[in-house]
Short mmCIF file of C-alpha atoms in Angstrom, two decimals:
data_model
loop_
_atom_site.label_atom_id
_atom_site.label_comp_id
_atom_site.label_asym_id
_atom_site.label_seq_id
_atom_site.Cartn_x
_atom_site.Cartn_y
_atom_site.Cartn_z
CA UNK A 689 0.00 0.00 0.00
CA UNK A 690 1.27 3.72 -0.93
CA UNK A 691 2.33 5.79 2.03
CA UNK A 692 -0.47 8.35 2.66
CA UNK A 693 0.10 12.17 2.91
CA UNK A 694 -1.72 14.74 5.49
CA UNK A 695 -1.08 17.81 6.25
CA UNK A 696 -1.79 19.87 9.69
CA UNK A 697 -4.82 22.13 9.97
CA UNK A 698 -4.47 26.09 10.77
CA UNK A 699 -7.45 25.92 13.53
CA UNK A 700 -4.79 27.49 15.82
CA UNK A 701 -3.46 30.79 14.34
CA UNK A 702 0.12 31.43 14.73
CA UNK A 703 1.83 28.92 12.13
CA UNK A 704 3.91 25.72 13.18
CA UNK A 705 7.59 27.69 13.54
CA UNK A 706 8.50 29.14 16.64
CA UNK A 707 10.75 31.35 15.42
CA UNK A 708 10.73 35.21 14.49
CA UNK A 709 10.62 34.54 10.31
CA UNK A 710 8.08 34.67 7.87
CA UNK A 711 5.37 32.04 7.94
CA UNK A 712 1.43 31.67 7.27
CA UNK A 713 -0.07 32.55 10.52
CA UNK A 714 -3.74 32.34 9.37
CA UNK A 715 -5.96 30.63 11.53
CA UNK A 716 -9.42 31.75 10.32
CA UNK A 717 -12.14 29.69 8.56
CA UNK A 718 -11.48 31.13 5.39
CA UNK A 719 -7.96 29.92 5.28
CA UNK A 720 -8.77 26.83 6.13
CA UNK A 721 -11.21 26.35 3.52
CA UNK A 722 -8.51 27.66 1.15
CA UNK A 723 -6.53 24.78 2.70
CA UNK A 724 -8.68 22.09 3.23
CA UNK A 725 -9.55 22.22 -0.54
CA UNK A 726 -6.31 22.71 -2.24
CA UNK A 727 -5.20 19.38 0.05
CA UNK A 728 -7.92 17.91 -1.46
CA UNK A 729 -6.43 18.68 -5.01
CA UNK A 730 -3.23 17.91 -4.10
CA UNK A 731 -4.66 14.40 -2.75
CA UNK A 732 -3.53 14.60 0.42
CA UNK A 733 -4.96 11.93 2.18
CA UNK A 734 -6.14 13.76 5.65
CA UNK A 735 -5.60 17.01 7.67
CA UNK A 736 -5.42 16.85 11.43
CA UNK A 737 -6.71 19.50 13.50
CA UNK A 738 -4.92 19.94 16.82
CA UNK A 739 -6.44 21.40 20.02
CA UNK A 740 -5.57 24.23 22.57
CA UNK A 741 -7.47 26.46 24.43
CA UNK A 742 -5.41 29.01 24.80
CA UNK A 743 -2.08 29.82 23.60
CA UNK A 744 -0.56 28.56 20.10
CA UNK A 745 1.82 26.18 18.36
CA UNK A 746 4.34 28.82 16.62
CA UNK A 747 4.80 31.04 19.04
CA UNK A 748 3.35 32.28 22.56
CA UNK A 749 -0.23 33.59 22.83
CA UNK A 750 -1.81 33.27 19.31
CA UNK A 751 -3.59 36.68 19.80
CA UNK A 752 -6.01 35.51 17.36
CA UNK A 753 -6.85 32.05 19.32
CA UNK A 754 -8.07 28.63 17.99
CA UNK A 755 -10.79 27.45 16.61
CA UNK A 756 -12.55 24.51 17.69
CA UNK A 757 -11.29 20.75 16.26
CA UNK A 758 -14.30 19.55 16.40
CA UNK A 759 -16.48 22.30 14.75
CA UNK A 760 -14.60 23.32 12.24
CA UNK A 761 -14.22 19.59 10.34
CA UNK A 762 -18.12 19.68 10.15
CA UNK A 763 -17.71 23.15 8.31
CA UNK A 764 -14.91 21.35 5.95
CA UNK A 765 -16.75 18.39 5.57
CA UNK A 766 -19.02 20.50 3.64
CA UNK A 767 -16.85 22.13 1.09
CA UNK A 768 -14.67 19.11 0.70
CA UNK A 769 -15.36 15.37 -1.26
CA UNK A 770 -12.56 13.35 -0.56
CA UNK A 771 -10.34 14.13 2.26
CA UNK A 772 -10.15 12.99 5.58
CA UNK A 773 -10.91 15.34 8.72
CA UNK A 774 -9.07 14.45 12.09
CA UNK A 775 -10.00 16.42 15.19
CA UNK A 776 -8.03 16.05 18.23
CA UNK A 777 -9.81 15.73 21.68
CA UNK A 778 -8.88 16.14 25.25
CA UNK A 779 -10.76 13.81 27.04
CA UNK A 780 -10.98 16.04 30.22
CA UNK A 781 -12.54 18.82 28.15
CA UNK A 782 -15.91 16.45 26.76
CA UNK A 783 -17.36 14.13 28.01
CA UNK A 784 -17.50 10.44 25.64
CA UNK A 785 -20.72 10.47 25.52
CA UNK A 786 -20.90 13.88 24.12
CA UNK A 787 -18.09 12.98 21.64
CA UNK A 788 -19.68 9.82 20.71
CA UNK A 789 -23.15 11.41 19.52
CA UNK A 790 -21.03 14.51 17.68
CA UNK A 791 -18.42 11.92 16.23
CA UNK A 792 -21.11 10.19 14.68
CA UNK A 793 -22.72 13.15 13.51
CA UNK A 794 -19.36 14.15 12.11
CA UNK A 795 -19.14 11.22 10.08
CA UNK A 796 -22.27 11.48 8.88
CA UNK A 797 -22.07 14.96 7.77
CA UNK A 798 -18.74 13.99 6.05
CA UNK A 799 -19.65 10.57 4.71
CA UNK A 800 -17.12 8.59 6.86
CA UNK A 801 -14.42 11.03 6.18
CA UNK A 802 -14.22 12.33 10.23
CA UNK A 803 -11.45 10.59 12.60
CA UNK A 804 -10.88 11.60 16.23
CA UNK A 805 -7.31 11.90 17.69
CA UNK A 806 -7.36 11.19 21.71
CA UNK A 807 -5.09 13.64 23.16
CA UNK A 808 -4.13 12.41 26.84
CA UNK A 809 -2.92 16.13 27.43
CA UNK A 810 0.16 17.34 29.00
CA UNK A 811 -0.58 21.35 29.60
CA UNK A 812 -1.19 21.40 32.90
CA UNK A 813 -2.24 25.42 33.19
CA UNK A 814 -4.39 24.72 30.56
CA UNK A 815 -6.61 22.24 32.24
CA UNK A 816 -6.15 23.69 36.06
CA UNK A 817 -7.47 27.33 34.64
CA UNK A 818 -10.83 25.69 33.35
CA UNK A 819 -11.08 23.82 36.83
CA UNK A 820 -10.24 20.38 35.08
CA UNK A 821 -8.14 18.57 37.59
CA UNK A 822 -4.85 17.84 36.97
CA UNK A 823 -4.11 14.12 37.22
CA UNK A 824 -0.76 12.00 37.12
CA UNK A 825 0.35 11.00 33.63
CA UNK A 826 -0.61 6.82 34.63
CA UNK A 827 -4.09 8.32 35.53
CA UNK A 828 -4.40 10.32 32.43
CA UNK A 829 -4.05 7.29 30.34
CA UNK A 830 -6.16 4.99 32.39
CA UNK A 831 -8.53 7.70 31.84
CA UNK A 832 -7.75 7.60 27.90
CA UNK A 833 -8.03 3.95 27.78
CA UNK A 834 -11.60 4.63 29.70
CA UNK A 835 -12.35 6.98 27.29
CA UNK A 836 -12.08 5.03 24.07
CA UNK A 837 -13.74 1.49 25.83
CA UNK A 838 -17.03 3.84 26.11
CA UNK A 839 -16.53 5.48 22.71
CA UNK A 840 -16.33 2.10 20.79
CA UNK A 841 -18.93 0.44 23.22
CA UNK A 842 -21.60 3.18 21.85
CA UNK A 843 -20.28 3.16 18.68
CA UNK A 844 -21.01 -0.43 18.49
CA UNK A 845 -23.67 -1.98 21.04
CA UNK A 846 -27.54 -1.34 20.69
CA UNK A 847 -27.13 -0.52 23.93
CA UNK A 848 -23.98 0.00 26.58
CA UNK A 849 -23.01 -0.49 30.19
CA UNK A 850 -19.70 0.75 31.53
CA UNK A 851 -18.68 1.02 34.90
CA UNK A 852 -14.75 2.51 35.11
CA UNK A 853 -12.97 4.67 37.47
CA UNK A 854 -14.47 7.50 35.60
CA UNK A 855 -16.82 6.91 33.54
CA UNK A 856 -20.72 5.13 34.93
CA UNK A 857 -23.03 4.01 31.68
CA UNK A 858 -25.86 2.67 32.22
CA UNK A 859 -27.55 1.30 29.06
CA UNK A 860 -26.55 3.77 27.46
CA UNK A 861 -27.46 4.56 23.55
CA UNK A 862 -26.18 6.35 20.90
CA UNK A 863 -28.14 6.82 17.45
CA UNK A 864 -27.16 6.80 14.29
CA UNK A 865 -23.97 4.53 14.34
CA UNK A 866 -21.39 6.31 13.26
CA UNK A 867 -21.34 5.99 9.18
CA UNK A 868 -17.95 4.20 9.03
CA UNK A 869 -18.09 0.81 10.54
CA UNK A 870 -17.34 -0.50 12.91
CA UNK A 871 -16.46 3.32 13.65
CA UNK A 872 -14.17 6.31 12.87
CA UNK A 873 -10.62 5.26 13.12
CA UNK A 874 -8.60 6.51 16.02
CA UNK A 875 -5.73 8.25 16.03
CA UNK A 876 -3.56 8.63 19.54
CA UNK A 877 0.32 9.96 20.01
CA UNK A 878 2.89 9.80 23.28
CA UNK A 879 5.68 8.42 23.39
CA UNK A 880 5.72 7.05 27.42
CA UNK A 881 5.03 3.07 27.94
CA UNK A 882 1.48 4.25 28.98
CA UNK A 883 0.86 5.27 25.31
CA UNK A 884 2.43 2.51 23.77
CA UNK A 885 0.29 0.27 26.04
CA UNK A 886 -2.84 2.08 24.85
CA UNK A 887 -2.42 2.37 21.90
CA UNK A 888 -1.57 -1.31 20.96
CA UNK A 889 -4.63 -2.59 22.68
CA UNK A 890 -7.46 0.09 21.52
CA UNK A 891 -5.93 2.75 18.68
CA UNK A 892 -5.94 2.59 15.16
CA UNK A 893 -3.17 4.32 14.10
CA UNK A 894 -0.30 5.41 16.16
CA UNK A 895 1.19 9.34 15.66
CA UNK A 896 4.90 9.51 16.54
CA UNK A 897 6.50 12.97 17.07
CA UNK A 898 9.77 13.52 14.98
CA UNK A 899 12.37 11.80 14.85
CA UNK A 900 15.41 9.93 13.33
CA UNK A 901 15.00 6.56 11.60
CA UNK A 902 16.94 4.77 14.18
CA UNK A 903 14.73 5.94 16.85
CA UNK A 904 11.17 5.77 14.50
CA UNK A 905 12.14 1.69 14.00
CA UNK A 906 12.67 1.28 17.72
CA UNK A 907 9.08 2.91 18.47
CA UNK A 908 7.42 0.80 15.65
CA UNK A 909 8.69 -2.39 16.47
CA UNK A 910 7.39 -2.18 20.05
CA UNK A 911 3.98 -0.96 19.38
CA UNK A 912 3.08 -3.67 16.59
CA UNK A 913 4.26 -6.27 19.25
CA UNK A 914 2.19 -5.14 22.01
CA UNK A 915 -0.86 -4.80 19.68
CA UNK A 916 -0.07 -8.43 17.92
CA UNK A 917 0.11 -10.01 21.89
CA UNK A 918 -3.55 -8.50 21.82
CA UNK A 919 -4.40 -10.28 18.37
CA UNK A 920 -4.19 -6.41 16.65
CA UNK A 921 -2.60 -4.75 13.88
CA UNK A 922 -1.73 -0.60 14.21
CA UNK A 923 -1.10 2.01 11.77
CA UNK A 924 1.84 4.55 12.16
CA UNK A 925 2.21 7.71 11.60
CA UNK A 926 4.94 10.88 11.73
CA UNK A 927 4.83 14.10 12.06
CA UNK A 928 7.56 15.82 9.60
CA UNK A 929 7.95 19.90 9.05
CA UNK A 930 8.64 19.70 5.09
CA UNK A 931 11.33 22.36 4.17
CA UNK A 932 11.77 21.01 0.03
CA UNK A 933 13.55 23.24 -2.29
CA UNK A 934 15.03 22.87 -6.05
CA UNK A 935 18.48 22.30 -4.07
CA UNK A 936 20.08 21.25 -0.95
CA UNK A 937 21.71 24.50 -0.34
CA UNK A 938 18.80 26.41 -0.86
CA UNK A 939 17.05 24.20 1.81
CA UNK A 940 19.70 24.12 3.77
CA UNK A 941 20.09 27.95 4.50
CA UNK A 942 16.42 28.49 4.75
CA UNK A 943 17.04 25.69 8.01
CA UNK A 944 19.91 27.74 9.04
CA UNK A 945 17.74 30.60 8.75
CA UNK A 946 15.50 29.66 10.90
CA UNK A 947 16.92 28.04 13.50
CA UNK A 948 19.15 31.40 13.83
CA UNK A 949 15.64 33.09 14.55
CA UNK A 950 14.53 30.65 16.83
CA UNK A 951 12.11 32.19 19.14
CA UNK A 952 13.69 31.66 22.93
CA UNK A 953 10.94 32.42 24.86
CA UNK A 954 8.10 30.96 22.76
CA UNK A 955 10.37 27.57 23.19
CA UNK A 956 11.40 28.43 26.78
CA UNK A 957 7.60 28.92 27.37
CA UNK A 958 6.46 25.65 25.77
CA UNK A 959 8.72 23.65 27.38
CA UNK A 960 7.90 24.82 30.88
CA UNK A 961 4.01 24.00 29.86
CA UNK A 962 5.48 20.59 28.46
CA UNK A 963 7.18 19.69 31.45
CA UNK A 964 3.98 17.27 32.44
CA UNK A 965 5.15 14.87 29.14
CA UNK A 966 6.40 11.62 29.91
CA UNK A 967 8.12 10.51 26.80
CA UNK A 968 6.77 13.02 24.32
CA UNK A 969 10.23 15.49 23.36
CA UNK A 970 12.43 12.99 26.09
CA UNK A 971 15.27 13.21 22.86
CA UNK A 972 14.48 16.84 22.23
CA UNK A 973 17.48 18.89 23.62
CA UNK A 974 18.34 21.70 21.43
CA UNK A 975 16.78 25.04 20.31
CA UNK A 976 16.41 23.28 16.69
CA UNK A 977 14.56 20.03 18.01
CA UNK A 978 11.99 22.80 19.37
CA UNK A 979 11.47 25.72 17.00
CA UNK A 980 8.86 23.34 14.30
CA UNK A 981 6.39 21.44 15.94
CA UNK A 982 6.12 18.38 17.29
CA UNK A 983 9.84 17.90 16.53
CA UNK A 984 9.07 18.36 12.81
CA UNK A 985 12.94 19.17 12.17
CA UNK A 986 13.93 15.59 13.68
CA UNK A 987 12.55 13.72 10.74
CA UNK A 988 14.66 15.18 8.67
CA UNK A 989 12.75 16.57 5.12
CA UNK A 990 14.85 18.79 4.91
CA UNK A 991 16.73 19.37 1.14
CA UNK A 992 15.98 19.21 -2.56
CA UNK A 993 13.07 17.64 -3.79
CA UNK A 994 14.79 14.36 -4.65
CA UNK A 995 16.17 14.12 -1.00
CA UNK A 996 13.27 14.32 0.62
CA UNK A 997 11.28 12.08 -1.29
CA UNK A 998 14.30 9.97 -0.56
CA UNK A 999 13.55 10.22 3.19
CA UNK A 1000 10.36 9.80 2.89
CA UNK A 1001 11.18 6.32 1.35
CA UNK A 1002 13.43 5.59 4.16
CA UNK A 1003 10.25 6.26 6.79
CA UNK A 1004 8.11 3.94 4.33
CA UNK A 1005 10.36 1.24 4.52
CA UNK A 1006 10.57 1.76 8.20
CA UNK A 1007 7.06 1.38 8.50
CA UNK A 1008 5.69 4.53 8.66
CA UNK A 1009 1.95 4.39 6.90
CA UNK A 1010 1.59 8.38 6.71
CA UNK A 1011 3.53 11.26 7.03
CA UNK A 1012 2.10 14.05 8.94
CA UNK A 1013 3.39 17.66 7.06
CA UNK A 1014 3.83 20.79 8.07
CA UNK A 1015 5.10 24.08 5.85
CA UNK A 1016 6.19 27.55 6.42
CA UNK A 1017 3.86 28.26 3.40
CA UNK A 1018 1.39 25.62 2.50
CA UNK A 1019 -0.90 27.43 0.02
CA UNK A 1020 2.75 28.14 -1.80
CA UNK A 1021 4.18 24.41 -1.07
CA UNK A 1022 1.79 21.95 -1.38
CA UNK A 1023 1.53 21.60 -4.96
CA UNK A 1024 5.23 21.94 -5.59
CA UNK A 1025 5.45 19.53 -2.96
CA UNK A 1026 2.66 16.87 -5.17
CA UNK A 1027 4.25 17.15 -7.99
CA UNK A 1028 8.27 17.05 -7.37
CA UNK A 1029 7.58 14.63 -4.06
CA UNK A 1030 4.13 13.00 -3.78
CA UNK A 1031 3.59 11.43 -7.23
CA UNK A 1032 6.56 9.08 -6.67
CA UNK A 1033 4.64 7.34 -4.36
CA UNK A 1034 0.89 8.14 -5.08
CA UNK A 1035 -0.16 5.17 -6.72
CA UNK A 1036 3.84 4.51 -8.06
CA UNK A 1037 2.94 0.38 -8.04
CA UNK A 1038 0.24 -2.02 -6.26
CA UNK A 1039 3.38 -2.08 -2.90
CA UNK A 1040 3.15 1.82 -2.86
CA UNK A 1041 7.01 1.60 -3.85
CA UNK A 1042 8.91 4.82 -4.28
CA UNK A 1043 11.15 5.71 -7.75
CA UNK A 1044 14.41 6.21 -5.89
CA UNK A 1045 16.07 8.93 -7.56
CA UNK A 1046 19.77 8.03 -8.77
CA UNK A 1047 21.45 10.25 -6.37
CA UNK A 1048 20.06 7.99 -3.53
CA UNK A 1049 22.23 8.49 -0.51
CA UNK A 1050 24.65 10.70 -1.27
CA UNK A 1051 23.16 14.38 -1.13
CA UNK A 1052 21.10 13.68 1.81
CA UNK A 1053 23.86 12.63 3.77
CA UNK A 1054 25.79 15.69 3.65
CA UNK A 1055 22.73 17.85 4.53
CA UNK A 1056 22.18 15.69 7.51
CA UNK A 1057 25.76 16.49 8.69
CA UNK A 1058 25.19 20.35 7.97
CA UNK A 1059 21.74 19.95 10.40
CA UNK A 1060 23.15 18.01 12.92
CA UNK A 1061 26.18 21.12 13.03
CA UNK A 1062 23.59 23.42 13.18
CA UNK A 1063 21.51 21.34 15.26
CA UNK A 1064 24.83 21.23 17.89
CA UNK A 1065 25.87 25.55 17.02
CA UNK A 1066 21.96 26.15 18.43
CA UNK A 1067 21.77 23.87 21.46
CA UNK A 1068 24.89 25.92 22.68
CA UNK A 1069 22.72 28.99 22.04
CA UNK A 1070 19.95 27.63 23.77
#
């Protein structure tokens, strides 16, 4: 099967970079239509919508906010045919019942295009302001794992009873069904053996943060053995921030660039509201692993068109199902990005193969040893 491409919604204004350089910042409805639809034509397969309540991704306080996961996909759904809506959740924020009856609404709406991604949260302030207690990372999971039992159970059952540590059901019901069946696949991150656990036994696909191959493998293998001790099979995918230019040194500089404008207390912020993660950013350590999110610079697609499509076969063949983009630009990129990257795997063969370009291995490797100098030069700034 062909590795999949999505790309990250702009429900949260501020852009993915936290650094002081030029970047889309839009986070209204109208860009995200814009978005949402030329993903579509670019045949992206899905766009995930993260979640905050306050603050941003790219930067400190998005003065223009976030819009809601969850409401804008049923906006999308209607000005889009074919590509898949994520929405992210925090479970202490809504309640499963409540996401149950809108998640099958959702996928109504959509016509089994909607997918929910269980965040178990880390941002303590976050929670604590909106008088959501904050509860140890092990409880936060056993809470996730609650979470997802009763969202499959009314998902599935005529009728449900649940009794957990904190969630009661009582017969409960949910109608319709959502319009996928069984139901809308589920989508769940971390990086702790909590997560891992969890998502073996009830997720359907499995995000990682970045990260180097070596490291990527090592998370993979572990998750599809827990899930095959529970008879299961799990998808996997990674989050990558996409910097692809006509050449390496082009690319390159534009890294240097922005590493060299890293934002220091946008990062210093976000990792003192991180500091609640257990696993997620554990092999983050310098101002470069932190200025794209999610540790977008880690996975490395960063170089000339050729070389990233050549990493991108190195994460397929490392069993990575989907690659999770981000882009300083993305109503510039993404159709560059289709046609120079994308259509070498889109449909390449019936195995999804990729058309290794000749120069396979030997550009990429020097750019990796430029990155990891600058990578070292900005963890001594940090």
């Amino acid at each position: 099967m062909s590795i999949q491409f999505a790309v990250w919604g702009a429900n949260i204004a501020g852009g993915f970079l936290r650094a002081a350089v030029d970047q889309d910042r839009d986070g209204s409805l109208a860009y995200n239509v814009q978005l949402a639809q030329l993903a579509e034509q670019m045949e992206f397969n899905a766009m995930l919508f993260p979640v905050r309540y306050i603050g941003g991704i790219g930067g400190g306080d998005a003065a223009s906010g976030q819009l809601d996961p969850l409401t804008i996909t049923a906006a999308l759904a209607a000005v889009t045919r074919k590509i898949h809506l994520i929405s992210a959740v925090l479970p202490g924020f809504i309640h499963p019942v409540t996401l149950a009856k809108m998640g099958a609404t959702l996928d109504h709406i959509s016509s089994g295009r909607w997918h929910v991604n269980l965040v178990s949260g880390w941002f303590q302030e976050e929670q604590e302001m909106f008088g959501i207690p904050w509860i140890p990372h092990e409880d936060r999971y056993r809470r996730s794992e609650e979470y997802l039992e009763v969202l499959k159970g009314l998902w599935t059952h005529d009728t449900f009873t649940y009794r957990g540590k904190y969630y009661d059901i009582q017969e409960g019901r949910i109608r319709p069904f959502p319009y996928q069946k069984p139901y809308p696949s589920i989508y769940q991150g971390g990086n702790s053996p909590e997560a891992r656990s969890m998502a073996a036994r009830l997720s359907d696909w499995y995000f990682l943060n970045g990260a180097p191959l070596t490291q990527l493998r090592e998370q993979i293998s572990q998750v599809k053995e827990l899930a095959a001790a529970q008879g299961r099979t799990i998808r996997f995918a990674v989050n990558g921030f996409a910097l692809a230019r006509e050449t390496e040194a082009e690319a390159q500089r534009e890294y240097e660039t922005i590493v060299e404008h890293a934002d220091l207390s946008a990062i210093r912020q976000f990792q003192e509201r991180a500091k609640g993660a257990k696993g997620m950013w554990s092999n983050a350590v310098s101002v470069s692993d932190f200025v794209a999110n999610n540790e977008g610079f880690r996975t490395g697609l960063v170089g000339s068109f050729d070389q990233v499509s050549e990493k991108i076969a190195g994460l397929q063949e490392a069993g990575v199902d989907k690659v999770l983009l981000a882009f300083r630009f993305p109503l510039e990129e993404m159709k560059p990005f289709r046609e120079r990257v994308m259509t070498r795997f889109l449909g390449n063969n019936s195995e999804g193969g990729c058309r290794i370009p000749s120069s396979h291995g030997r550009g990429s490797s020097r750019s990796d040893e430029r990155r990891e100098a600058t990578r070292t030069a900005a963890q001594s700034k940090g």
